[in-house]
Amino acid sequence: YGYPPGIGTGVRPVIDYLRTVAYLPVQDAVIVVDRVTVVDSTQQKVWHWHSLNPAVVSGNTFTLANPAGDQRCVGTVLLPTDAVLGAETIALGSGGAVSSHAVTVTLPTGRATDVVVTVLQCSDVLPAPWTPTAEITANQAIVTIGIHRVTVPLDDAQAVVFETAAIIQDR
């Protein structure tokens, strides 16, 4: 991220970035864990979830739908809890026609490193109510959806671990 030396400003504002994506087929859920470290913690960090259609945002949850409206993804930003979600219209050039839309996930300034945990459930029907939870430790993000737990390491050399309640209770 940013420009390599000798091109543009030659500034690399992001010094570390890791995205891990895990799929939990039982819930048809996609878990996305992003870890980022920036040089200047006073700079805003913003993620964009792009969509052709406008998104619906409510608190830490957003819904993206296809143009026909018969398929949708419901996303929940679980962490950090101080992330602010919004909606953005993207135009071609200055004052040009609308080309797409995006959900924005904006983090407060002041932290060099952040971990963002987002869970997406995509389907042709609205997903059943569910309450995924997440916690971050020094080296992993742990996401629990129903009786399933997914441990996503913050080190790309480690494997993602999937567990069910029966395995968790045996510990």
Coordinates of C-alpha atoms in Angstrom, one line a residue:
Y1 CA 0.0 0.0 0.0
G2 CA 1.3 3.4 -1.0
Y3 CA 4.1 4.2 -3.4
P4 CA 7.4 2.3 -3.8
P5 CA 10.5 4.5 -3.5
G6 CA 11.0 6.7 -6.6
I7 CA 7.4 6.6 -7.6
G8 CA 4.8 9.3 -6.6
T9 CA 5.5 10.4 -3.1
G10 CA 7.6 7.3 -2.3
V11 CA 5.6 7.0 0.9
R12 CA 4.3 3.7 2.3
P13 CA 1.7 4.5 4.9
V14 CA 0.8 0.9 5.6
I15 CA 3.7 -1.2 6.9
D16 CA 1.9 -4.4 7.6
Y17 CA -1.4 -5.9 6.3
L18 CA -2.8 -9.4 6.6
R19 CA -6.3 -10.5 5.5
T20 CA -7.5 -14.0 6.5
V21 CA -10.8 -15.3 5.0
A22 CA -12.5 -18.4 6.5
Y23 CA -15.7 -20.1 5.4
L24 CA -18.0 -21.8 7.8
P25 CA -20.3 -23.9 5.6
V26 CA -22.9 -24.8 8.3
Q27 CA -23.9 -21.2 8.7
D28 CA -22.9 -20.3 5.1
A29 CA -20.8 -17.6 6.8
V30 CA -17.6 -15.9 5.6
I31 CA -15.3 -14.6 8.4
V32 CA -12.9 -11.9 7.3
V33 CA -10.1 -10.8 9.7
D34 CA -7.9 -7.9 8.7
R35 CA -4.8 -6.8 10.6
V36 CA -3.2 -3.6 9.6
T37 CA -0.3 -1.4 11.0
V38 CA 0.3 2.1 9.7
V39 CA 3.3 4.4 10.0
D40 CA 1.2 7.4 11.2
S41 CA -1.5 6.6 13.7
T42 CA -3.1 10.0 13.2
Q43 CA -4.2 8.9 9.7
Q44 CA -7.7 7.5 9.4
K45 CA -8.1 3.8 8.4
V46 CA -11.1 3.1 6.3
W47 CA -12.3 -0.2 4.7
H48 CA -14.8 -0.3 1.8
W49 CA -17.2 -3.1 1.0
H50 CA -18.2 -2.3 -2.6
S51 CA -21.6 -3.0 -4.2
L52 CA -23.3 -2.0 -7.4
N53 CA -26.4 -1.1 -5.4
P54 CA -26.7 1.2 -2.3
A55 CA -26.1 -0.6 1.0
V56 CA -28.3 -0.5 4.0
V57 CA -26.4 0.3 7.2
S58 CA -27.7 -0.1 10.7
G59 CA -25.3 0.1 13.7
N60 CA -22.5 -2.4 13.1
T61 CA -24.5 -4.4 10.4
F62 CA -24.9 -3.8 6.7
T63 CA -26.7 -5.4 3.8
L64 CA -25.6 -5.5 0.2
A65 CA -27.9 -6.8 -2.5
N66 CA -27.5 -7.6 -6.2
P67 CA -29.3 -5.5 -8.8
A68 CA -32.3 -7.9 -9.0
G69 CA -32.6 -7.9 -5.2
D70 CA -32.8 -11.7 -5.0
Q71 CA -29.4 -12.2 -3.5
R72 CA -27.9 -10.4 -0.5
C73 CA -25.0 -10.4 2.0
V74 CA -25.6 -9.3 5.5
G75 CA -22.3 -8.3 7.2
T76 CA -21.6 -7.6 10.8
V77 CA -18.4 -5.8 11.9
L78 CA -17.8 -7.4 15.3
L79 CA -14.5 -5.7 16.2
P80 CA -13.3 -3.2 16.9
T81 CA -16.4 -2.0 18.7
D82 CA -15.5 1.6 18.0
A83 CA -15.7 1.1 14.2
V84 CA -18.2 3.4 12.6
L85 CA -20.1 2.2 9.5
G86 CA -21.4 4.4 6.8
A87 CA -22.5 4.4 3.2
E88 CA -20.8 6.1 0.3
T89 CA -21.7 6.7 -3.3
I90 CA -18.8 6.4 -5.8
A91 CA -18.8 8.5 -8.9
L92 CA -16.7 8.4 -12.0
G93 CA -14.3 11.3 -11.8
S94 CA -15.2 14.7 -10.3
G95 CA -19.0 15.1 -10.5
G96 CA -19.4 12.1 -12.9
A97 CA -22.1 9.4 -13.0
V98 CA -22.5 7.1 -10.1
S99 CA -20.5 3.9 -10.7
S100 CA -21.1 2.0 -7.5
H101 CA -21.6 2.2 -3.8
A102 CA -19.7 1.1 -0.7
V103 CA -20.1 0.5 3.0
T104 CA -17.4 2.3 4.8
V105 CA -15.8 1.0 8.0
T106 CA -13.9 3.8 9.6
L107 CA -11.7 3.4 12.6
P108 CA -10.7 6.1 15.1
T109 CA -7.2 7.5 14.9
G110 CA -4.6 7.0 17.5
R111 CA -3.8 3.3 17.1
A112 CA -1.0 2.2 14.8
T113 CA -2.3 -1.4 14.6
D114 CA -6.0 -2.5 14.3
V115 CA -7.7 -5.8 13.8
V116 CA -11.1 -5.7 12.1
V117 CA -13.4 -8.8 12.3
T118 CA -16.3 -8.9 9.8
V119 CA -18.7 -11.8 9.4
L120 CA -20.8 -12.1 6.1
Q121 CA -23.7 -14.3 5.5
C122 CA -24.8 -14.4 1.8
S123 CA -28.0 -16.0 0.6
D124 CA -31.1 -15.6 -1.5
V125 CA -33.1 -15.4 1.7
L126 CA -32.6 -13.2 4.7
P127 CA -30.4 -15.1 7.2
A128 CA -32.0 -16.4 10.4
P129 CA -31.3 -14.2 13.4
W130 CA -27.8 -15.0 14.7
T131 CA -25.5 -13.3 17.1
P132 CA -21.9 -13.9 16.2
T133 CA -19.3 -12.8 18.8
A134 CA -15.6 -12.2 18.5
E135 CA -12.6 -11.6 20.8
I136 CA -9.1 -10.6 20.1
T137 CA -6.1 -11.9 22.0
A138 CA -2.4 -11.1 21.5
N139 CA -2.1 -13.5 18.6
Q140 CA -5.6 -14.5 17.3
A141 CA -9.2 -13.6 16.6
I142 CA -11.8 -16.0 17.9
V143 CA -15.2 -15.9 16.3
T144 CA -18.2 -17.9 17.7
I145 CA -21.3 -18.4 15.6
G146 CA -23.9 -20.7 17.3
I147 CA -22.1 -23.9 18.4
H148 CA -19.1 -23.2 16.1
R149 CA -15.9 -21.4 16.9
V150 CA -13.3 -20.3 14.4
T151 CA -9.9 -19.3 15.6
V152 CA -8.0 -17.1 13.1
P153 CA -4.4 -16.5 13.9
L154 CA -2.9 -13.1 13.4
D155 CA 0.3 -14.8 12.1
D156 CA 0.0 -15.9 8.5
A157 CA 2.3 -19.0 9.3
Q158 CA -0.5 -20.5 11.5
A159 CA -3.6 -22.4 10.4
V160 CA -7.2 -21.4 11.0
V161 CA -8.9 -23.8 13.5
F162 CA -12.6 -24.8 13.3
E163 CA -14.3 -26.3 16.3
T164 CA -17.8 -27.3 17.4
A165 CA -19.4 -27.1 20.9
A166 CA -18.7 -30.8 21.6
I167 CA -15.0 -30.3 21.1
I168 CA -15.0 -27.0 23.0
Q169 CA -16.8 -28.5 26.0
D170 CA -14.4 -31.5 26.2
R171 CA -11.6 -29.1 27.1

